[in-house]
CSV table of C-alpha atoms and ligand atoms in Angstrom, one decimal:
chain,number,residue,atom,x,y,z
A,682,MET,CA,-9.2,24.2,74.8
A,683,ASP,CA,-13.0,23.9,73.6
A,684,TRP,CA,-11.7,20.9,71.7
A,685,LYS,CA,-15.8,19.5,71.7
A,686,LYS,CA,-16.7,23.6,69.9
A,687,GLU,CA,-13.6,22.4,67.6
A,688,ILE,CA,-14.3,18.9,66.3
A,689,GLN,CA,-17.9,20.2,65.6
A,690,ILE,CA,-16.1,22.9,63.4
A,691,LEU,CA,-14.0,20.2,61.4
A,692,GLU,CA,-17.2,18.0,60.8
A,693,GLU,CA,-18.4,21.0,59.2
A,694,THR,CA,-15.9,21.7,57.3
A,695,LEU,CA,-15.6,17.5,56.0
A,696,GLU,CA,-19.5,17.7,55.2
A,697,GLN,CA,-18.8,21.2,53.4
A,698,LEU,CA,-15.2,19.9,51.3
A,699,LYS,CA,-18.0,16.5,50.5
A,700,ALA,CA,-20.8,18.9,49.3
A,701,ARG,CA,-18.1,21.4,47.5
A,702,TYR,CA,-16.1,18.5,45.9
A,703,ALA,CA,-18.8,15.9,45.3
A,704,ASP,CA,-18.6,15.9,41.7
A,705,ARG,CA,-14.3,16.8,40.6
A,706,ILE,CA,-11.4,17.5,42.4
A,707,ASP,CA,-7.8,16.6,40.9
A,708,LEU,CA,-5.0,15.8,43.0
A,709,LYS,CA,-2.9,18.4,43.8
A,710,THR,CA,-6.5,19.8,45.5
A,711,LEU,CA,-7.0,17.1,47.6
A,712,GLU,CA,-3.3,16.4,48.9
A,713,GLU,CA,-3.8,20.2,49.0
A,714,LEU,CA,-6.3,19.3,51.5
A,715,ARG,CA,-5.2,16.3,53.0
A,716,VAL,CA,-1.7,17.8,54.5
A,717,LYS,CA,-4.0,21.5,55.4
A,718,PHE,CA,-6.0,18.9,57.8
A,719,LEU,CA,-4.0,15.7,58.6
A,720,GLY,CA,-0.3,17.2,58.5
A,721,LYS,CA,1.7,18.8,60.8
A,722,LYS,CA,0.5,21.2,61.4
A,723,GLY,CA,-3.5,21.4,61.2
A,724,PRO,CA,-6.2,20.7,63.5
A,725,ILE,CA,-6.0,17.3,63.6
A,726,LYS,CA,-2.3,17.1,64.8
A,727,ALA,CA,-3.5,20.0,67.7
A,728,LEU,CA,-5.8,18.2,68.9
A,729,PHE,CA,-3.7,14.8,69.6
A,730,ASP,CA,-0.8,17.0,71.3
A,731,PHE,CA,-3.7,19.1,73.4
A,732,LEU,CA,-4.6,15.6,74.2
A,733,LYS,CA,-1.2,14.4,75.5
A,734,ILE,CA,-1.7,17.0,78.0
A,735,ALA,CA,-5.6,17.2,78.3
A,736,PRO,CA,-7.8,16.1,82.0
A,737,LYS,CA,-7.4,13.0,83.0
A,738,ASP,CA,-10.9,12.8,82.9
A,739,GLU,CA,-11.4,14.1,79.4
A,740,LYS,CA,-9.2,12.3,78.0
A,741,ARG,CA,-11.2,9.0,77.0
A,742,GLU,CA,-13.3,10.7,75.6
A,743,LEU,CA,-11.0,13.2,72.9
A,744,GLY,CA,-9.3,10.4,72.3
A,745,GLN,CA,-12.5,9.3,71.0
A,746,ALA,CA,-13.3,11.4,68.9
A,747,VAL,CA,-9.8,13.0,67.5
A,748,ASN,CA,-9.1,9.2,66.2
A,749,ARG,CA,-12.6,9.4,64.8
A,750,ILE,CA,-12.3,12.7,63.1
A,751,LYS,CA,-9.0,11.5,62.2
A,752,GLY,CA,-10.6,9.0,60.4
A,753,LEU,CA,-13.0,10.4,59.2
A,754,PHE,CA,-10.9,13.0,57.0
A,755,GLU,CA,-8.5,9.6,56.2
A,756,SER,CA,-11.5,7.9,54.3
A,757,TRP,CA,-13.0,10.7,52.5
A,758,ILE,CA,-9.6,11.7,50.8
A,759,VAL,CA,-9.0,7.8,50.0
A,760,GLU,CA,-11.9,7.4,48.5
A,761,MET,CA,-11.4,10.9,46.8
A,762,ARG,CA,-8.6,9.5,45.5
A,763,GLN,CA,-9.3,6.1,44.3
A,764,SER,CA,-12.5,7.7,42.3
A,765,LEU,CA,-10.6,10.7,41.2
A,766,GLU,CA,-8.0,7.0,39.9
A,767,TYR,CA,-10.6,5.1,38.9
A,768,HIS,CA,-11.7,8.4,36.4
A,769,GLU,CA,-8.0,9.4,34.6
A,770,GLU,CA,-8.4,5.4,33.7
A,771,GLU,CA,-12.0,6.7,32.4
A,772,ILE,CA,-11.0,9.7,30.3
A,773,ARG,CA,-7.5,7.3,29.4
A,774,ASP,CA,-9.4,4.7,27.5
A,775,LEU,CA,-12.2,7.2,26.1
A,776,THR,CA,-9.9,10.4,25.0
A,777,VAL,CA,-6.1,9.1,24.5
A,778,PRO,CA,-6.8,8.6,20.1
A,779,SER,CA,-6.5,4.2,19.5
A,780,ARG,CA,-3.4,2.8,17.6
A,781,LEU,CA,-4.9,3.0,13.9
A,782,PRO,CA,-5.1,-0.5,12.8
A,783,SER,CA,-2.9,-0.4,9.9
A,784,LEU,CA,-4.1,-0.3,6.6
A,785,GLY,CA,-3.4,-1.8,4.0
A,786,HIS,CA,-3.1,-0.4,-0.4
A,787,ARG,CA,-2.0,-2.5,-3.4
A,788,HIS,CA,0.7,-3.2,-4.9
A,789,ILE,CA,3.1,-0.4,-6.8
A,790,ILE,CA,3.3,-3.1,-9.4
A,791,THR,CA,-1.0,-2.9,-9.3
A,792,GLN,CA,-0.6,0.6,-9.2
A,793,THR,CA,1.7,0.5,-12.4
A,794,ILE,CA,-0.2,-1.3,-14.5
A,795,ASP,CA,-4.0,0.9,-13.3
A,796,GLU,CA,-1.9,3.2,-13.9
A,797,ILE,CA,-0.7,2.1,-17.8
A,798,THR,CA,-3.8,0.9,-18.5
A,799,SER,CA,-6.0,4.4,-17.6
A,800,VAL,CA,-3.3,5.8,-19.9
A,801,PHE,CA,-4.1,4.3,-23.0
A,802,LYS,CA,-8.0,4.2,-21.5
A,803,GLY,CA,-7.7,7.2,-22.0
A,804,LEU,CA,-6.5,7.0,-25.2
A,805,GLY,CA,-10.0,4.3,-26.6
A,806,PHE,CA,-8.2,1.1,-25.8
A,807,ALA,CA,-10.5,-0.8,-23.9
A,808,ILE,CA,-8.5,-3.4,-21.4
A,809,ALA,CA,-8.8,-6.8,-21.9
A,810,THR,CA,-7.6,-9.6,-20.0
A,811,GLY,CA,-6.6,-13.5,-21.3
A,812,PRO,CA,-5.9,-17.0,-19.4
A,813,GLU,CA,-2.0,-17.4,-17.5
A,814,ILE,CA,-2.5,-20.7,-19.4
A,815,GLU,CA,-2.2,-20.9,-23.3
A,816,GLN,CA,-1.6,-22.7,-25.7
A,817,GLU,CA,1.3,-23.8,-28.4
A,818,TYR,CA,-1.3,-22.2,-31.4
A,819,TYR,CA,-1.9,-18.1,-29.7
A,820,ASN,CA,1.6,-18.1,-27.4
A,821,PHE,CA,3.4,-18.9,-30.9
A,822,THR,CA,2.1,-20.5,-33.8
A,823,ALA,CA,-0.7,-17.5,-34.7
A,824,LEU,CA,1.5,-15.2,-34.1
A,825,ASN,CA,3.9,-16.1,-36.9
A,826,ILE,CA,6.6,-17.5,-34.4
A,827,ASP,CA,8.3,-20.0,-36.3
A,828,ILE,CA,8.4,-23.7,-34.9
A,829,THR,CA,12.2,-23.4,-34.9
A,830,HIS,CA,12.0,-20.2,-33.2
A,831,PRO,CA,14.1,-20.9,-29.8
A,832,SER,CA,11.3,-19.2,-27.7
A,833,ARG,CA,9.8,-21.7,-28.4
A,834,ASP,CA,12.3,-23.9,-26.6
A,835,ALA,CA,11.2,-26.0,-23.8
A,836,PHE,CA,14.5,-23.4,-21.9
A,837,ASP,CA,12.3,-20.7,-22.6
A,838,THR,CA,8.7,-21.2,-22.5
A,839,PHE,CA,7.0,-23.0,-19.0
A,840,TYR,CA,5.0,-26.2,-21.3
A,841,LEU,CA,2.6,-27.7,-18.7
A,842,LYS,CA,2.3,-32.0,-18.4
A,843,ILE,CA,-1.7,-32.0,-20.0
A,844,PRO,CA,-2.9,-33.8,-22.8
A,845,PRO,CA,-2.5,-31.8,-25.5
A,846,ASP,CA,-5.1,-30.0,-27.5
A,847,LYS,CA,-5.3,-31.8,-31.5
A,848,LYS,CA,-5.9,-28.5,-32.8
A,849,LYS,CA,-3.7,-25.8,-30.5
A,850,GLY,CA,-1.4,-27.6,-29.6
A,851,LYS,CA,0.7,-27.8,-26.6
A,852,PHE,CA,0.4,-26.0,-23.2
A,853,LEU,CA,2.0,-24.1,-21.0
A,854,LEU,CA,2.3,-21.1,-19.0
A,855,ARG,CA,2.1,-17.6,-21.7
A,856,SER,CA,5.3,-16.4,-22.2
A,857,HIS,CA,4.2,-12.7,-23.6
A,858,THR,CA,0.9,-11.1,-23.6
A,859,SER,CA,1.0,-10.9,-26.9
A,860,PRO,CA,-1.7,-14.4,-27.6
A,861,MET,CA,-4.7,-11.5,-26.3
A,862,GLN,CA,-4.6,-10.0,-30.0
A,863,VAL,CA,-5.8,-13.2,-31.9
A,864,ARG,CA,-8.1,-14.4,-28.5
A,865,ILE,CA,-9.4,-10.8,-29.4
A,866,MET,CA,-9.7,-10.0,-32.4
A,867,GLU,CA,-11.6,-14.1,-32.5
A,868,ALA,CA,-14.2,-12.9,-30.7
A,869,ILE,CA,-14.3,-9.1,-31.7
A,870,SER,CA,-15.2,-7.5,-35.4
A,871,PRO,CA,-12.5,-4.6,-36.2
A,872,PRO,CA,-11.9,-2.7,-35.6
A,873,VAL,CA,-10.4,-3.0,-32.4
A,874,ALA,CA,-8.6,-0.7,-29.6
A,875,ALA,CA,-7.0,-3.2,-26.6
A,876,ILE,CA,-4.8,-3.4,-24.0
A,877,VAL,CA,-3.9,-6.4,-22.2
A,878,PRO,CA,-2.2,-6.6,-18.6
A,879,GLY,CA,-1.4,-9.7,-16.9
A,880,ARG,CA,1.7,-11.9,-15.9
A,881,VAL,CA,4.0,-13.7,-18.2
A,882,TYR,CA,5.9,-16.4,-17.2
A,883,ARG,CA,9.6,-17.7,-18.0
A,884,PRO,CA,12.7,-20.2,-16.8
A,885,ASP,CA,14.4,-17.9,-16.4
A,886,ALA,CA,17.5,-17.7,-13.5
A,887,VAL,CA,15.8,-14.7,-10.7
A,888,ASP,CA,18.2,-12.2,-10.7
A,889,ALA,CA,18.5,-8.5,-10.5
A,890,SER,CA,16.5,-7.9,-13.5
A,891,HIS,CA,15.0,-11.9,-14.9
A,892,SER,CA,12.3,-13.1,-12.5
A,893,PHE,CA,10.5,-16.7,-13.6
A,894,MET,CA,6.8,-14.4,-13.3
A,895,PHE,CA,6.5,-10.9,-14.4
A,896,HIS,CA,3.8,-8.4,-15.9
A,897,GLN,CA,4.1,-7.3,-19.2
A,898,ILE,CA,1.3,-4.8,-21.0
A,899,GLU,CA,-0.1,-5.6,-24.5
A,900,GLY,CA,-1.5,-3.3,-27.0
A,901,PHE,CA,-2.3,-3.2,-30.1
A,902,LEU,CA,-4.6,-1.7,-32.4
A,903,VAL,CA,-6.3,-2.5,-35.8
A,904,ASP,CA,-8.3,-0.4,-38.1
A,905,LYS,CA,-8.8,0.9,-41.7
A,906,ALA,CA,-5.0,2.8,-43.3
A,907,VAL,CA,-3.6,2.4,-39.4
A,908,LYS,CA,0.2,3.3,-40.3
A,909,PHE,CA,3.6,3.6,-38.5
A,910,SER,CA,2.9,7.3,-37.2
A,911,HIS,CA,-0.3,5.7,-35.4
A,912,LEU,CA,2.1,3.9,-33.3
A,913,LYS,CA,4.3,7.2,-33.3
A,914,GLY,CA,1.5,8.8,-32.4
A,915,VAL,CA,0.1,6.1,-29.8
A,916,LEU,CA,3.7,5.2,-27.8
A,917,LEU,CA,4.2,9.2,-28.0
A,918,GLU,CA,1.8,10.6,-25.4
A,919,PHE,CA,1.3,7.3,-22.8
A,920,ALA,CA,5.1,7.8,-22.8
A,921,ARG,CA,4.8,11.6,-22.1
A,922,ARG,CA,1.7,10.3,-19.4
A,923,TYR,CA,3.8,8.4,-18.3
A,924,PHE,CA,7.0,9.3,-17.9
A,925,TYR,CA,7.5,12.8,-18.2
A,926,GLU,CA,6.6,16.1,-20.3
A,927,ASP,CA,8.7,16.9,-22.8
A,928,VAL,CA,10.4,12.9,-22.7
A,929,LYS,CA,11.4,12.2,-27.0
A,930,LEU,CA,11.0,8.5,-28.7
A,931,ARG,CA,13.5,6.5,-30.7
A,932,PHE,CA,12.6,3.7,-33.0
A,933,ARG,CA,15.3,1.1,-33.3
A,934,PRO,CA,14.6,-0.9,-35.5
A,935,HIS,CA,14.0,-4.5,-34.8
A,936,TYR,CA,12.9,-7.8,-35.3
A,937,PHE,CA,9.5,-9.8,-33.8
A,938,PRO,CA,8.2,-12.4,-35.7
A,939,PHE,CA,4.5,-11.4,-35.3
A,940,THR,CA,5.1,-7.4,-36.1
A,941,GLU,CA,6.6,-5.7,-39.6
A,942,PRO,CA,8.6,-3.5,-39.6
A,943,SER,CA,9.1,-3.7,-36.0
A,944,ALA,CA,10.6,-1.6,-33.2
A,945,GLU,CA,13.0,-1.1,-29.9
A,946,VAL,CA,12.0,2.1,-28.2
A,947,ASP,CA,13.7,3.9,-26.5
A,948,ILE,CA,12.7,6.9,-24.4
A,949,SER,CA,14.8,10.2,-23.5
A,950,CYS,CA,17.0,10.0,-20.2
A,951,GLN,CA,15.3,12.3,-17.9
A,952,LEU,CA,17.7,12.3,-15.7
A,953,CYS,CA,20.6,13.7,-18.0
A,954,LYS,CA,18.6,15.0,-20.2
A,955,GLY,CA,20.4,13.1,-23.2
A,956,GLU,CA,23.7,14.7,-22.1
A,957,GLY,CA,24.5,10.8,-21.0
A,958,CYS,CA,24.5,9.4,-17.8
A,959,SER,CA,25.3,6.0,-15.6
A,960,ALA,CA,21.0,6.1,-15.1
A,961,CYS,CA,21.3,5.7,-19.4
A,962,LYS,CA,24.9,3.9,-19.2
A,963,GLN,CA,26.1,7.5,-20.7
A,964,THR,CA,23.5,7.1,-24.4
A,965,GLY,CA,20.9,9.2,-23.7
A,966,TRP,CA,18.4,6.8,-24.0
A,967,ILE,CA,17.0,4.3,-21.4
A,968,GLU,CA,15.2,1.0,-23.8
A,969,VAL,CA,11.4,0.9,-23.0
A,970,LEU,CA,9.0,-1.9,-25.3
A,971,GLY,CA,8.8,-3.5,-28.3
A,972,CYS,CA,6.7,-2.4,-30.8
A,973,GLY,CA,5.4,-2.3,-34.5
A,974,MET,CA,3.2,-3.3,-37.5
A,975,ILE,CA,0.7,-6.0,-36.8
A,976,HIS,CA,2.9,-8.8,-39.7
A,977,PRO,CA,1.1,-10.4,-42.4
A,978,ASN,CA,0.7,-13.5,-41.7
A,979,VAL,CA,-1.1,-13.1,-37.8
A,980,PHE,CA,-4.0,-11.6,-40.4
A,981,LYS,CA,-3.5,-15.5,-41.6
A,982,HIS,CA,-5.2,-16.5,-38.4
A,983,LEU,CA,-7.3,-14.3,-38.4
A,984,PRO,CA,-11.4,-14.2,-38.9
A,985,SER,CA,-12.0,-13.3,-42.9
A,986,GLU,CA,-13.9,-9.9,-41.8
A,987,TYR,CA,-10.1,-8.7,-40.0
A,988,GLU,CA,-9.1,-7.9,-44.3
A,989,GLY,CA,-8.2,-5.3,-44.9
A,990,TYR,CA,-7.5,-3.9,-42.1
A,991,THR,CA,-3.8,-3.4,-40.5
A,992,GLY,CA,-2.9,-2.5,-36.9
A,993,PHE,CA,0.4,-2.0,-34.6
A,994,ALA,CA,1.0,-3.4,-31.1
A,995,PHE,CA,3.5,-2.7,-28.7
A,996,GLY,CA,5.1,-4.6,-25.5
A,997,MET,CA,6.3,-3.5,-22.2
A,998,GLY,CA,7.8,-5.4,-19.0
A,999,VAL,CA,5.8,-3.3,-16.1
A,1000,GLU,CA,8.6,-4.4,-13.7
A,1001,ARG,CA,10.9,-2.6,-16.0
A,1002,LEU,CA,9.3,0.5,-16.6
A,1003,CYS,CA,8.1,0.5,-13.1
A,1004,MET,CA,11.9,0.3,-11.9
A,1005,LEU,CA,12.7,2.8,-14.1
A,1006,LYS,CA,10.5,5.5,-13.0
A,1007,TYR,CA,11.3,5.1,-9.0
A,1008,GLY,CA,14.9,4.1,-9.6
A,1009,ILE,CA,13.8,0.8,-7.7
A,1010,PRO,CA,16.9,-1.7,-8.6
A,1011,ASP,CA,16.3,-4.9,-7.9
A,1012,ILE,CA,13.1,-6.8,-10.3
A,1013,ARG,CA,13.3,-9.4,-6.5
A,1014,LEU,CA,12.5,-6.2,-4.1
A,1015,PHE,CA,8.9,-6.1,-6.1
A,1016,TYR,CA,8.1,-10.2,-4.6
A,1017,SER,CA,9.8,-10.8,-1.3
A,1018,ASN,CA,7.3,-8.8,0.2
A,1019,ASP,CA,9.3,-6.6,2.9
A,1020,LEU,CA,7.0,-3.4,4.1
A,1021,ARG,CA,9.4,-1.3,4.4
A,1022,PHE,CA,10.3,-1.5,0.1
A,1023,LEU,CA,6.1,-1.5,-0.4
A,1024,SER,CA,5.0,0.8,2.1
A,1025,GLN,CA,7.1,3.1,0.5
A,1026,PHE,CA,4.4,3.2,-2.7
B,1495,LIG,N1,5.8,-10.2,-27.2
B,1495,LIG,C1,7.7,-9.2,-27.1
B,1495,LIG,C2,8.2,-10.0,-26.1
B,1495,LIG,O1,7.4,-10.5,-24.8
B,1495,LIG,C3,6.8,-7.8,-26.3
B,1495,LIG,C4,6.5,-7.3,-28.3
B,1495,LIG,C5,7.2,-6.6,-28.8
B,1495,LIG,C6,5.3,-7.0,-27.6
B,1495,LIG,C7,6.3,-6.1,-30.0
B,1495,LIG,C8,4.5,-6.4,-29.2
B,1495,LIG,C9,5.3,-6.2,-30.7
B,1495,LIG,O2,3.5,-6.8,-29.9
B,1495,LIG,O3,5.2,-5.7,-31.7
B,1495,LIG,O4,9.8,-9.9,-25.7
């Protein structure tokens, strides 16, 4: 065996391999090359076999040469494998889609408020907000809620331990958004149409349908010769847009101190189309809001420029409307910050 020639060929082959795979090699090819050159049937093993039977005077030189060429192949393979792994890591970092930060979104109550107010905005109503800390005068007196009315009781309203105002009475957390009727009309000349979303507070025990804090939307419109039929038209349009297109409304006579006449409004049950089902307690109707024509006694508290005007008002609970629309069974779900619930919307 001309082992010197063999080793020279191997050296040249290695140089060729280095040149050929300088840029890129895949693991499979690299492994194939390792087996081909360093494996049991490879040329280097053959040289070692030959070493055993080589003439004594050549053994030393041959041994060194074979070990050297074996080392060269081995270190090239190790080097290539390392660069490949490094490369793969680099590629992994660059191409695997990174985990996106989870984006938040508006709370379903905020979404519902936006949805409802935008319907009224489309009907020409202005959107206003007011103070959550109110005064007796705006929350009750100006709204014709008599001093003996039970809602003025401390059991039904959160009074604040702040010295009362001489003219406007005690400070409290507003129990409804209706006070903004008077505040807005004190500030703005008629005609006026406004919608007022916001938080309200009542010392109710918390259960599936009650909370000490919830959201209401008050709406009212005051102009010359406003009639109950205008109220019906506006509310029907709202119900069509917020609930469903062919919804029907039912106005049931009711009592509110600040409206006369007053009504509670039901929508036809969408599930059973009025047939009666568990969602509507077999009645075919679902109560959604209160409304009426603004009481003359409320007008008495308004600036004199409101003389000769009439108007309607309505008030609705945001949580209630949202629960009806989506079939949400418990008001507490809105406030418990459980993402399994909130991320559905
Ligand atoms: N303020 C009433 C409440 O909190 C809701 C309401 C009913 C508002 C009738 C109105 C109305 O403007 O006309 O229960």
